[in-house]
PDB file of C-alpha atoms in Angstrom:
ATOM      1  CA  MET A 823       9.811   3.647  13.444  1.00  0.00           C
ATOM      2  CA  ASP A 824       7.227   2.251  16.016  1.00  0.00           C
ATOM      3  CA  PRO A 825       8.663   3.009  19.490  1.00  0.00           C
ATOM      4  CA  ALA A 826       7.476  -0.563  20.856  1.00  0.00           C
ATOM      5  CA  ASP A 827      10.016  -2.165  17.603  1.00  0.00           C
ATOM      6  CA  GLU A 828      13.400  -0.133  18.977  1.00  0.00           C
ATOM      7  CA  ARG A 829      13.530  -0.998  22.924  1.00  0.00           C
ATOM      8  CA  PRO A 830      14.861  -4.531  22.834  1.00  0.00           C
ATOM      9  CA  ASP A 831      12.606  -7.466  24.285  1.00  0.00           C
ATOM     10  CA  LEU A 832      12.341  -8.021  27.176  1.00  0.00           C
ATOM     11  CA  ILE A 833      12.279 -11.811  28.737  1.00  0.00           C
ATOM     12  CA  LEU A 834      10.671 -12.454  32.356  1.00  0.00           C
ATOM     13  CA  VAL A 835      13.058 -15.680  34.108  1.00  0.00           C
ATOM     14  CA  VAL A 836      10.908 -17.472  36.589  1.00  0.00           C
ATOM     15  CA  ASP A 837      12.740 -19.892  38.857  1.00  0.00           C
ATOM     16  CA  ASP A 838      12.830 -20.087  42.327  1.00  0.00           C
ATOM     17  CA  ASP A 839      16.721 -21.213  41.854  1.00  0.00           C
ATOM     18  CA  ALA A 840      18.867 -17.792  42.411  1.00  0.00           C
ATOM     19  CA  ASP A 841      21.911 -19.428  40.542  1.00  0.00           C
ATOM     20  CA  ILE A 842      19.648 -20.772  37.662  1.00  0.00           C
ATOM     21  CA  ALA A 843      18.027 -17.407  37.137  1.00  0.00           C
ATOM     22  CA  ARG A 844      21.515 -15.795  37.836  1.00  0.00           C
ATOM     23  CA  PHE A 845      22.765 -18.080  34.283  1.00  0.00           C
ATOM     24  CA  VAL A 846      19.801 -16.485  32.476  1.00  0.00           C
ATOM     25  CA  GLU A 847      20.038 -13.305  33.465  1.00  0.00           C
ATOM     26  CA  PHE A 848      23.323 -12.248  32.590  1.00  0.00           C
ATOM     27  CA  ASN A 849      23.077 -14.176  29.200  1.00  0.00           C
ATOM     28  CA  LEU A 850      20.153 -12.983  27.526  1.00  0.00           C
ATOM     29  CA  ARG A 851      21.182  -9.623  28.357  1.00  0.00           C
ATOM     30  CA  LEU A 852      24.576 -10.254  27.026  1.00  0.00           C
ATOM     31  CA  HIS A 853      22.640 -10.847  23.525  1.00  0.00           C
ATOM     32  CA  GLY A 854      20.926  -7.608  24.227  1.00  0.00           C
ATOM     33  CA  PHE A 855      17.879  -8.341  26.268  1.00  0.00           C
ATOM     34  CA  GLU A 856      16.161  -7.003  28.802  1.00  0.00           C
ATOM     35  CA  VAL A 857      15.616  -9.683  32.098  1.00  0.00           C
ATOM     36  CA  ILE A 858      13.679  -8.744  35.133  1.00  0.00           C
ATOM     37  CA  HIS A 859      12.988 -12.403  37.502  1.00  0.00           C
ATOM     38  CA  ALA A 860      10.596 -13.689  39.802  1.00  0.00           C
ATOM     39  CA  GLY A 861      11.358 -16.067  41.782  1.00  0.00           C
ATOM     40  CA  ASP A 862       8.312 -18.419  41.626  1.00  0.00           C
ATOM     41  CA  GLY A 863       4.654 -18.246  39.830  1.00  0.00           C
ATOM     42  CA  GLN A 864       2.670 -16.120  41.898  1.00  0.00           C
ATOM     43  CA  GLU A 865       5.670 -13.256  41.830  1.00  0.00           C
ATOM     44  CA  ALA A 866       5.367 -14.011  37.632  1.00  0.00           C
ATOM     45  CA  LEU A 867       1.580 -13.342  37.853  1.00  0.00           C
ATOM     46  CA  GLU A 868       1.698  -9.839  39.555  1.00  0.00           C
ATOM     47  CA  MET A 869       4.900  -8.958  36.946  1.00  0.00           C
ATOM     48  CA  ILE A 870       3.598  -9.778  33.932  1.00  0.00           C
ATOM     49  CA  GLU A 871       0.065  -7.863  35.386  1.00  0.00           C
ATOM     50  CA  ARG A 872       3.151  -5.044  35.958  1.00  0.00           C
ATOM     51  CA  GLN A 873       5.870  -4.979  32.667  1.00  0.00           C
ATOM     52  CA  ARG A 874       3.692  -7.376  30.119  1.00  0.00           C
ATOM     53  CA  PRO A 875       7.262  -8.651  29.239  1.00  0.00           C
ATOM     54  CA  ASP A 876       7.143  -9.810  25.451  1.00  0.00           C
ATOM     55  CA  LEU A 877       8.190 -13.349  26.824  1.00  0.00           C
ATOM     56  CA  ALA A 878       8.335 -16.247  30.051  1.00  0.00           C
ATOM     57  CA  VAL A 879      11.795 -18.135  30.611  1.00  0.00           C
ATOM     58  CA  VAL A 880       9.153 -20.410  33.361  1.00  0.00           C
ATOM     59  CA  ASP A 881      10.817 -23.467  35.356  1.00  0.00           C
ATOM     60  CA  LEU A 882       8.481 -26.002  35.808  1.00  0.00           C
ATOM     61  CA  MET A 883       9.117 -27.058  39.256  1.00  0.00           C
ATOM     62  CA  MET A 884       8.385 -24.277  41.850  1.00  0.00           C
ATOM     63  CA  PRO A 885       6.996 -23.432  44.961  1.00  0.00           C
ATOM     64  CA  ARG A 886       3.258 -21.697  45.403  1.00  0.00           C
ATOM     65  CA  VAL A 887       2.517 -21.827  41.750  1.00  0.00           C
ATOM     66  CA  ASP A 888       4.550 -24.150  39.208  1.00  0.00           C
ATOM     67  CA  GLY A 889       5.533 -23.518  35.721  1.00  0.00           C
ATOM     68  CA  LEU A 890       2.277 -26.141  34.249  1.00  0.00           C
ATOM     69  CA  GLU A 891       0.007 -24.299  36.946  1.00  0.00           C
ATOM     70  CA  LEU A 892       1.474 -20.120  36.260  1.00  0.00           C
ATOM     71  CA  THR A 893       1.588 -21.568  31.944  1.00  0.00           C
ATOM     72  CA  ARG A 894      -2.444 -22.485  31.780  1.00  0.00           C
ATOM     73  CA  ARG A 895      -3.717 -19.358  34.531  1.00  0.00           C
ATOM     74  CA  LEU A 896      -1.471 -17.205  31.800  1.00  0.00           C
ATOM     75  CA  ARG A 897      -3.268 -19.336  28.912  1.00  0.00           C
ATOM     76  CA  ALA A 898      -6.591 -18.608  29.882  1.00  0.00           C
ATOM     77  CA  ASN A 899      -7.227 -14.925  30.838  1.00  0.00           C
ATOM     78  CA  PRO A 900      -6.714 -13.223  27.828  1.00  0.00           C
ATOM     79  CA  MET A 901      -4.643 -10.432  28.520  1.00  0.00           C
ATOM     80  CA  THR A 902      -1.829 -12.698  28.718  1.00  0.00           C
ATOM     81  CA  SER A 903      -2.739 -16.062  26.459  1.00  0.00           C
ATOM     82  CA  ALA A 904      -0.200 -14.922  23.409  1.00  0.00           C
ATOM     83  CA  LEU A 905       2.581 -14.088  25.699  1.00  0.00           C
ATOM     84  CA  PRO A 906       5.018 -17.384  24.616  1.00  0.00           C
ATOM     85  CA  VAL A 907       6.383 -19.205  26.782  1.00  0.00           C
ATOM     86  CA  ILE A 908       9.561 -21.207  27.164  1.00  0.00           C
ATOM     87  CA  MET A 909       9.747 -23.761  30.436  1.00  0.00           C
ATOM     88  CA  LEU A 910      12.713 -25.448  32.517  1.00  0.00           C
ATOM     89  CA  THR A 911      13.009 -29.099  33.910  1.00  0.00           C
ATOM     90  CA  ALA A 912      15.114 -30.591  35.070  1.00  0.00           C
ATOM     91  CA  LYS A 913      14.865 -33.573  33.798  1.00  0.00           C
ATOM     92  CA  GLY A 914      14.909 -35.168  29.996  1.00  0.00           C
ATOM     93  CA  MET A 915      11.711 -37.226  30.312  1.00  0.00           C
ATOM     94  CA  THR A 916       8.919 -36.753  28.078  1.00  0.00           C
ATOM     95  CA  VAL A 917       6.325 -36.785  30.554  1.00  0.00           C
ATOM     96  CA  ASP A 918       7.666 -33.320  31.250  1.00  0.00           C
ATOM     97  CA  LYS A 919       8.131 -32.095  27.934  1.00  0.00           C
ATOM     98  CA  VAL A 920       3.971 -33.111  27.491  1.00  0.00           C
ATOM     99  CA  HIS A 921       2.878 -31.924  30.147  1.00  0.00           C
ATOM    100  CA  GLY A 922       4.084 -28.470  29.272  1.00  0.00           C
ATOM    101  CA  LEU A 923       3.606 -28.463  25.794  1.00  0.00           C
ATOM    102  CA  SER A 924      -0.297 -29.716  26.573  1.00  0.00           C
ATOM    103  CA  ALA A 925      -0.051 -26.640  29.094  1.00  0.00           C
ATOM    104  CA  GLY A 926       0.337 -24.609  26.975  1.00  0.00           C
ATOM    105  CA  ALA A 927       4.684 -23.860  26.573  1.00  0.00           C
ATOM    106  CA  ASP A 928       5.883 -22.920  23.195  1.00  0.00           C
ATOM    107  CA  ASP A 929       9.230 -24.778  23.599  1.00  0.00           C
ATOM    108  CA  TYR A 930      11.112 -26.821  26.645  1.00  0.00           C
ATOM    109  CA  LEU A 931      14.477 -26.414  27.497  1.00  0.00           C
ATOM    110  CA  VAL A 932      15.797 -29.306  29.913  1.00  0.00           C
ATOM    111  CA  LYS A 933      18.644 -28.863  32.171  1.00  0.00           C
ATOM    112  CA  PRO A 934      21.531 -28.447  32.094  1.00  0.00           C
ATOM    113  CA  PHE A 935      21.641 -25.702  28.670  1.00  0.00           C
ATOM    114  CA  ASP A 936      24.225 -24.370  27.230  1.00  0.00           C
ATOM    115  CA  THR A 937      24.490 -20.410  26.126  1.00  0.00           C
ATOM    116  CA  ALA A 938      23.542 -20.893  22.483  1.00  0.00           C
ATOM    117  CA  GLU A 939      20.647 -23.463  22.728  1.00  0.00           C
ATOM    118  CA  LEU A 940      19.177 -20.928  25.395  1.00  0.00           C
ATOM    119  CA  VAL A 941      19.923 -17.467  23.105  1.00  0.00           C
ATOM    120  CA  ALA A 942      18.482 -19.655  20.223  1.00  0.00           C
ATOM    121  CA  ARG A 943      14.999 -21.185  21.256  1.00  0.00           C
ATOM    122  CA  VAL A 944      14.258 -17.618  22.896  1.00  0.00           C
ATOM    123  CA  SER A 945      15.326 -15.546  19.521  1.00  0.00           C
ATOM    124  CA  SER A 946      13.276 -18.353  17.457  1.00  0.00           C
ATOM    125  CA  THR A 947      10.006 -18.827  19.345  1.00  0.00           C
ATOM    126  CA  LEU A 948       9.800 -14.575  20.198  1.00  0.00           C
ATOM    127  CA  ARG A 949       9.993 -14.916  15.703  1.00  0.00           C
ATOM    128  CA  ARG A 950       7.107 -17.297  15.433  1.00  0.00           C
ATOM    129  CA  ASN A 951       5.742 -15.084  18.068  1.00  0.00           C
ATOM    130  CA  LYS A 952       6.233 -11.802  16.079  1.00  0.00           C
ATOM    131  CA  GLU A 953       4.622 -14.017  12.502  1.00  0.00           C
ATOM    132  CA  PHE A 954       2.028 -15.262  14.222  1.00  0.00           C
ATOM    133  CA  ARG A 955       0.743 -11.259  15.745  1.00  0.00           C
ATOM    134  CA  GLU A 956       1.573  -9.851  12.539  1.00  0.00           C
ATOM    135  CA  VAL A 957      -0.494 -11.435  10.295  1.00  0.00           C
ATOM    136  CA  SER A 958      -3.324 -10.445   8.867  1.00  0.00           C
ATOM    137  CA  PRO A 959      -6.564 -11.695  10.414  1.00  0.00           C
ATOM    138  CA  LEU A 960      -8.243 -11.276   6.877  1.00  0.00           C
ATOM    139  CA  THR A 961      -6.118 -13.257   4.870  1.00  0.00           C
ATOM    140  CA  GLY A 962      -3.316 -15.448   7.330  1.00  0.00           C
ATOM    141  CA  LEU A 963      -1.196 -13.997   5.454  1.00  0.00           C
ATOM    142  CA  PRO A 964       2.258 -11.471   7.107  1.00  0.00           C
ATOM    143  CA  GLY A 965       2.510  -8.162   7.337  1.00  0.00           C
ATOM    144  CA  ASN A 966       5.141  -5.143   6.943  1.00  0.00           C
ATOM    145  CA  SER A 967       7.707  -6.257   9.427  1.00  0.00           C
ATOM    146  CA  ARG A 968       7.911  -9.929   8.171  1.00  0.00           C
ATOM    147  CA  ILE A 969       7.996  -8.207   4.290  1.00  0.00           C
ATOM    148  CA  ARG A 970      10.574  -6.307   5.271  1.00  0.00           C
ATOM    149  CA  ARG A 971      12.518  -9.093   6.345  1.00  0.00           C
ATOM    150  CA  GLU A 972      12.067 -10.984   3.850  1.00  0.00           C
ATOM    151  CA  ILE A 973      13.756  -8.361   1.259  1.00  0.00           C
ATOM    152  CA  SER A 974      15.941  -8.385   4.092  1.00  0.00           C
ATOM    153  CA  ASP A 975      17.514 -12.013   4.144  1.00  0.00           C
ATOM    154  CA  ARG A 976      17.800 -11.993  -0.082  1.00  0.00           C
ATOM    155  CA  VAL A 977      19.706  -8.493   0.070  1.00  0.00           C
ATOM    156  CA  ARG A 978      21.931 -10.961   2.908  1.00  0.00           C
ATOM    157  CA  SER A 979      21.797 -13.603   0.821  1.00  0.00           C
ATOM    158  CA  GLY A 980      23.453 -11.742  -1.933  1.00  0.00           C
ATOM    159  CA  VAL A 981      20.627 -13.469  -4.780  1.00  0.00           C
ATOM    160  CA  ASP A 982      18.707 -11.268  -7.556  1.00  0.00           C
ATOM    161  CA  TYR A 983      15.243 -10.222  -5.879  1.00  0.00           C
ATOM    162  CA  ALA A 984      12.251  -8.756  -7.258  1.00  0.00           C
ATOM    163  CA  VAL A 985       9.319  -7.203  -5.767  1.00  0.00           C
ATOM    164  CA  GLY A 986       5.424  -6.154  -7.165  1.00  0.00           C
ATOM    165  CA  TYR A 987       3.308  -3.920  -4.881  1.00  0.00           C
ATOM    166  CA  VAL A 988      -0.498  -5.417  -5.630  1.00  0.00           C
ATOM    167  CA  ASP A 989      -3.687  -3.552  -5.703  1.00  0.00           C
ATOM    168  CA  ILE A 990      -7.602  -3.490  -6.675  1.00  0.00           C
ATOM    169  CA  ASP A 991      -8.148  -0.763  -9.236  1.00  0.00           C
ATOM    170  CA  ARG A 992     -11.537   0.927  -8.430  1.00  0.00           C
ATOM    171  CA  PHE A 993     -12.264  -1.286  -5.271  1.00  0.00           C
ATOM    172  CA  LYS A 994     -13.763   1.573  -4.080  1.00  0.00           C
ATOM    173  CA  SER A 995     -16.662   0.967  -6.635  1.00  0.00           C
ATOM    174  CA  VAL A 996     -16.993  -2.516  -4.899  1.00  0.00           C
ATOM    175  CA  ASN A 997     -17.377  -1.815  -1.037  1.00  0.00           C
ATOM    176  CA  ASP A 998     -19.905   1.665  -2.508  1.00  0.00           C
ATOM    177  CA  ARG A 999     -21.827  -0.956  -4.229  1.00  0.00           C
ATOM    178  CA  TYR A1000     -21.795  -3.977  -2.221  1.00  0.00           C
ATOM    179  CA  GLY A1001     -20.307  -3.342   1.310  1.00  0.00           C
ATOM    180  CA  PHE A1002     -17.820  -3.604   3.069  1.00  0.00           C
ATOM    181  CA  VAL A1003     -18.373  -7.379   3.763  1.00  0.00           C
ATOM    182  CA  ARG A1004     -18.363  -8.198   0.152  1.00  0.00           C
ATOM    183  CA  GLY A1005     -15.254  -5.781  -0.822  1.00  0.00           C
ATOM    184  CA  ASP A1006     -13.742  -8.539   1.870  1.00  0.00           C
ATOM    185  CA  GLU A1007     -14.102 -11.987  -0.548  1.00  0.00           C
ATOM    186  CA  PHE A1008     -12.520  -9.715  -3.285  1.00  0.00           C
ATOM    187  CA  ILE A1009      -9.415  -9.086  -0.584  1.00  0.00           C
ATOM    188  CA  SER A1010      -9.696 -13.200  -0.194  1.00  0.00           C
ATOM    189  CA  ALA A1011     -10.120 -13.477  -4.389  1.00  0.00           C
ATOM    190  CA  LEU A1012      -7.014 -11.569  -5.259  1.00  0.00           C
ATOM    191  CA  ALA A1013      -4.978 -13.577  -1.724  1.00  0.00           C
ATOM    192  CA  ARG A1014      -6.057 -17.172  -2.937  1.00  0.00           C
ATOM    193  CA  SER A1015      -5.267 -16.102  -6.940  1.00  0.00           C
ATOM    194  CA  LEU A1016      -1.940 -14.816  -5.484  1.00  0.00           C
ATOM    195  CA  HIS A1017      -1.141 -17.447  -3.083  1.00  0.00           C
ATOM    196  CA  ARG A1018      -1.828 -20.388  -6.691  1.00  0.00           C
ATOM    197  CA  ALA A1019       0.162 -18.298  -8.356  1.00  0.00           C
ATOM    198  CA  VAL A1020       3.208 -18.108  -6.068  1.00  0.00           C
ATOM    199  CA  VAL A1021       2.424 -21.737  -5.421  1.00  0.00           C
ATOM    200  CA  ALA A1022       3.023 -22.974  -9.427  1.00  0.00           C
ATOM    201  CA  ILE A1023       5.452 -20.752  -9.733  1.00  0.00           C
ATOM    202  CA  GLY A1024       7.693 -23.647  -8.295  1.00  0.00           C
ATOM    203  CA  LEU A1025      11.761 -22.993  -6.867  1.00  0.00           C
ATOM    204  CA  PRO A1026      13.168 -20.825  -5.468  1.00  0.00           C
ATOM    205  CA  PRO A1027       9.990 -20.294  -2.978  1.00  0.00           C
ATOM    206  CA  ALA A1028       8.164 -16.849  -3.852  1.00  0.00           C
ATOM    207  CA  PHE A1029       6.942 -14.359  -0.825  1.00  0.00           C
ATOM    208  CA  LEU A1030       4.062 -13.065  -0.310  1.00  0.00           C
ATOM    209  CA  GLY A1031       2.550 -10.683   1.975  1.00  0.00           C
ATOM    210  CA  HIS A1032      -0.568  -8.525   2.565  1.00  0.00           C
ATOM    211  CA  VAL A1033       0.213  -5.155   3.636  1.00  0.00           C
ATOM    212  CA  GLY A1034      -3.380  -4.032   4.242  1.00  0.00           C
ATOM    213  CA  GLY A1035      -6.751  -3.754   2.452  1.00  0.00           C
ATOM    214  CA  ASP A1036      -6.287  -4.533  -1.078  1.00  0.00           C
ATOM    215  CA  ASP A1037      -2.870  -4.011  -1.259  1.00  0.00           C
ATOM    216  CA  PHE A1038      -0.036  -7.073  -1.730  1.00  0.00           C
ATOM    217  CA  VAL A1039       3.515  -7.336  -1.311  1.00  0.00           C
ATOM    218  CA  ILE A1040       5.622 -10.428  -3.858  1.00  0.00           C
ATOM    219  CA  VAL A1041       9.017 -10.860  -3.597  1.00  0.00           C
ATOM    220  CA  CYS A1042      10.486 -13.572  -5.938  1.00  0.00           C
ATOM    221  CA  ALA A1043      12.990 -14.165  -8.824  1.00  0.00           C
ATOM    222  CA  PRO A1044      12.567 -12.110 -11.579  1.00  0.00           C
ATOM    223  CA  ASP A1045      12.663 -14.083 -13.962  1.00  0.00           C
ATOM    224  CA  GLN A1046       9.059 -15.204 -11.788  1.00  0.00           C
ATOM    225  CA  VAL A1047       7.701 -11.843 -12.247  1.00  0.00           C
ATOM    226  CA  ARG A1048       5.764 -12.404 -15.632  1.00  0.00           C
ATOM    227  CA  PRO A1049       4.608 -16.066 -15.585  1.00  0.00           C
ATOM    228  CA  LEU A1050       3.980 -14.979 -11.616  1.00  0.00           C
ATOM    229  CA  THR A1051       1.819 -11.818 -12.399  1.00  0.00           C
ATOM    230  CA  SER A1052       0.315 -13.518 -15.670  1.00  0.00           C
ATOM    231  CA  ARG A1053      -1.178 -16.389 -13.386  1.00  0.00           C
ATOM    232  CA  ALA A1054      -2.593 -14.107 -10.946  1.00  0.00           C
ATOM    233  CA  VAL A1055      -4.223 -11.806 -13.166  1.00  0.00           C
ATOM    234  CA  VAL A1056      -6.047 -14.575 -15.176  1.00  0.00           C
ATOM    235  CA  ASP A1057      -7.284 -16.225 -11.716  1.00  0.00           C
ATOM    236  CA  PHE A1058      -8.044 -12.988 -10.355  1.00  0.00           C
ATOM    237  CA  GLU A1059      -9.998 -11.777 -12.924  1.00  0.00           C
ATOM    238  CA  THR A1060     -11.718 -14.630 -13.489  1.00  0.00           C
ATOM    239  CA  ALA A1061     -12.614 -15.098 -10.152  1.00  0.00           C
ATOM    240  CA  ALA A1062     -14.002 -11.000  -9.464  1.00  0.00           C
ATOM    241  CA  ASP A1063     -16.995 -11.280 -12.140  1.00  0.00           C
ATOM    242  CA  LYS A1064     -18.256 -13.887 -10.263  1.00  0.00           C
ATOM    243  CA  LEU A1065     -18.331 -11.897  -7.650  1.00  0.00           C
ATOM    244  CA  TYR A1066     -20.088  -9.049  -8.696  1.00  0.00           C
ATOM    245  CA  ASP A1067     -24.208  -9.379  -8.875  1.00  0.00           C
ATOM    246  CA  PRO A1068     -24.941 -11.759 -12.463  1.00  0.00           C
ATOM    247  CA  SER A1069     -26.279  -8.571 -13.962  1.00  0.00           C
ATOM    248  CA  ASP A1070     -23.419  -6.382 -13.057  1.00  0.00           C
ATOM    249  CA  ALA A1071     -21.519  -8.663 -14.340  1.00  0.00           C
ATOM    250  CA  SER A1072     -23.139  -9.575 -17.913  1.00  0.00           C
ATOM    251  CA  ARG A1073     -22.870  -5.629 -18.514  1.00  0.00           C
ATOM    252  CA  GLY A1074     -18.993  -5.289 -17.577  1.00  0.00           C
ATOM    253  CA  TYR A1075     -19.845  -1.903 -14.762  1.00  0.00           C
ATOM    254  CA  VAL A1076     -21.134  -1.093 -12.016  1.00  0.00           C
ATOM    255  CA  GLU A1077     -24.459   1.100 -11.686  1.00  0.00           C
ATOM    256  CA  LEU A1078     -23.265   4.286  -8.109  1.00  0.00           C
ATOM    257  CA  LYS A1079     -24.437   7.508  -6.770  1.00  0.00           C
ATOM    258  CA  ASP A1080     -22.716  10.215  -6.000  1.00  0.00           C
ATOM    259  CA  ARG A1081     -24.225  12.741  -3.051  1.00  0.00           C
ATOM    260  CA  ARG A1082     -26.331  14.551  -5.396  1.00  0.00           C
ATOM    261  CA  GLY A1083     -28.215  11.498  -6.364  1.00  0.00           C
ATOM    262  CA  ASN A1084     -26.499  11.548 -10.122  1.00  0.00           C
ATOM    263  CA  ILE A1085     -25.814   7.892 -11.836  1.00  0.00           C
ATOM    264  CA  ARG A1086     -22.102   7.423 -12.083  1.00  0.00           C
ATOM    265  CA  ARG A1087     -20.376   3.767 -14.127  1.00  0.00           C
ATOM    266  CA  ALA A1088     -17.594   1.990 -12.674  1.00  0.00           C
ATOM    267  CA  ALA A1089     -15.974  -0.626 -14.509  1.00  0.00           C
ATOM    268  CA  LEU A1090     -15.311  -4.031 -13.346  1.00  0.00           C
ATOM    269  CA  VAL A1091     -12.224  -4.267 -10.561  1.00  0.00           C
ATOM    270  CA  THR A1092      -8.890  -5.010 -12.130  1.00  0.00           C
ATOM    271  CA  LEU A1093      -5.517  -4.597 -10.689  1.00  0.00           C
ATOM    272  CA  SER A1094      -2.411  -2.976 -11.237  1.00  0.00           C
ATOM    273  CA  ILE A1095       1.063  -4.514 -10.285  1.00  0.00           C
ATOM    274  CA  GLY A1096       4.296  -2.423 -10.064  1.00  0.00           C
ATOM    275  CA  VAL A1097       7.294  -4.250 -10.179  1.00  0.00           C
ATOM    276  CA  SER A1098      10.790  -3.227  -8.469  1.00  0.00           C
ATOM    277  CA  VAL A1099      14.153  -5.234  -9.382  1.00  0.00           C
ATOM    278  CA  SER A1100      17.289  -5.769  -7.903  1.00  0.00           C
ATOM    279  CA  ASP A1101      20.311  -7.014  -9.667  1.00  0.00           C
ATOM    280  CA  ALA A1102      24.398  -6.502  -9.663  1.00  0.00           C
ATOM    281  CA  GLY A1103      24.202  -3.731 -11.970  1.00  0.00           C
ATOM    282  CA  LYS A1104      21.170  -2.073  -9.573  1.00  0.00           C
ATOM    283  CA  ARG A1105      21.116  -3.611  -5.889  1.00  0.00           C
ATOM    284  CA  LEU A1106      18.601  -2.339  -4.205  1.00  0.00           C
ATOM    285  CA  THR A1107      19.306  -2.992  -0.354  1.00  0.00           C
ATOM    286  CA  ASN A1108      17.067  -0.889   1.470  1.00  0.00           C
ATOM    287  CA  PRO A1109      13.832  -3.017   1.993  1.00  0.00           C
ATOM    288  CA  LEU A1110      11.436   0.642   2.375  1.00  0.00           C
ATOM    289  CA  ASP A1111      13.299   1.404  -0.975  1.00  0.00           C
ATOM    290  CA  ALA A1112      12.574  -1.583  -3.041  1.00  0.00           C
ATOM    291  CA  ILE A1113       8.786  -1.378  -2.160  1.00  0.00           C
ATOM    292  CA  ALA A1114       9.028   2.543  -2.719  1.00  0.00           C
ATOM    293  CA  VAL A1115       9.965   1.803  -6.148  1.00  0.00           C
ATOM    294  CA  ALA A1116       7.873  -1.091  -6.374  1.00  0.00           C
ATOM    295  CA  SER A1117       4.701   1.231  -5.459  1.00  0.00           C
ATOM    296  CA  GLU A1118       5.626   4.201  -7.665  1.00  0.00           C
ATOM    297  CA  MET A1119       5.803   1.123 -10.860  1.00  0.00           C
ATOM    298  CA  LYS A1120       1.774   0.950  -9.504  1.00  0.00           C
ATOM    299  CA  SER A1121       0.922   3.964  -9.742  1.00  0.00           C
ATOM    300  CA  VAL A1122       2.270   3.925 -13.736  1.00  0.00           C
ATOM    301  CA  ALA A1123      -0.186   0.737 -14.117  1.00  0.00           C
ATOM    302  CA  LYS A1124      -3.097   2.711 -12.406  1.00  0.00           C
ATOM    303  CA  SER A1125      -2.810   5.088 -15.801  1.00  0.00           C
ATOM    304  CA  GLN A1126      -3.395   1.755 -17.796  1.00  0.00           C
ATOM    305  CA  PRO A1127      -6.420   0.438 -19.284  1.00  0.00           C
ATOM    306  CA  GLY A1128      -7.363  -3.030 -17.590  1.00  0.00           C
ATOM    307  CA  SER A1129      -4.941  -4.963 -15.224  1.00  0.00           C
ATOM    308  CA  TYR A1130      -1.481  -3.963 -15.756  1.00  0.00           C
ATOM    309  CA  VAL A1131       2.329  -4.611 -14.628  1.00  0.00           C
ATOM    310  CA  ALA A1132       4.532  -2.195 -14.772  1.00  0.00           C
ATOM    311  CA  VAL A1133       8.076  -3.015 -13.984  1.00  0.00           C
ATOM    312  CA  ASP A1134      10.868   0.065 -13.790  1.00  0.00           C
ATOM    313  CA  ARG A1135      12.585   0.198 -16.234  1.00  0.00           C
ATOM    314  CA  ARG A1136      15.652   1.611 -14.521  1.00  0.00           C
ATOM    315  CA  ARG A1137      16.797  -2.614 -15.390  1.00  0.00           C
ATOM    316  CA  SER A1138      14.628  -4.229 -18.210  1.00  0.00           C
ATOM    317  CA  LEU A1139      13.898  -7.843 -16.586  1.00  0.00           C
ATOM    318  CA  SER A1140      15.331 -10.769 -18.372  1.00  0.00           C
TER     319      SER A1140
END
C-alpha cells in the first residue's frame, strides 16, 4: 500500500475567528483528520506551500487576503489548482454562495453549522476529489482505489456480485505494428464497448473501471455477466476491425519483424475475460481476493482461441 494512503487526510482551516477555528479543528480531529490552522489567506498560502494539505476549509471574510482571493490564487497556481476548498460564510445569502463557487470553491457551509454537516461535507468533498484525481486520462474511467471501494461496498451490502477482469489479446502486436497512438485508439474502443454493454444491461447498475493499459474491471450482478460480456465482445471486435489498416483487416493478421528481421504473423486482437463470482456459498469478502481470482481466470481465458470468458467454476453461474 502507498504510505500516503495510510496517513490521515490533512485539513487546513483558514479563519480569523479563533473560536470557530477551534470548533472546526476539534471536531475534525475527533473524526480522524489531521488539522492545521491559518489566521488569514496570506498565512494560508505560506502553510500550503510547506505542508500540502488535502483540503482547505476557508472563511469568506478575513483580513489581508480574504477567502475569495485565496481561492482564486489557489486555482491560478498549477501546484494548488486541484486542492479542494470548502467556503465558510456567516450569511445565508445566495450571492455569497455564488461568489464562492465562482471563485472555484468546491462546496460551502453557512455559519452556524453543526458537527455532522461539517464532517459530511469534508468527507464527501475529499471523496469526490480523490475519485476525480484517479480517473484514467485516456478513458475517463475510475482506477484501482475506486474499483476496490466498489467491491467493498457490495460486500458490506450483502449482495451477490461478480468481478470481470478484461484485457486485449495480442495488444502488443498493435503497438508494434502501428505505434502507441493507434494502440490508445484500441483501448478507447474497448472502454466504449464495455460502457455500452454496462448501460445496455440496465439495473442493477454495473460498475466499470480502468486498471491501466488495456486492463479493465467490471463489477456486476452474477446473472449480468453473460449478457454484458457477450455484448462487449461483439461490439469490440467490430470496432477493432475498423482500426486496422484495410489490408491487415482483410487478411486477418498483421506481419511483424522480430529482432533478427524475421517476419512473424500476429492474429487480430480478441478479448480475454476472467470472472470471479461471490454468493452465499462462496463469499469473496476481500476486494483483492475477488480481483485475484478474476485475474487467475483471465489467464485461463488466454489459453483459449478467440475471445473467451472464463468463469471461476468453483461456483457455476445461474
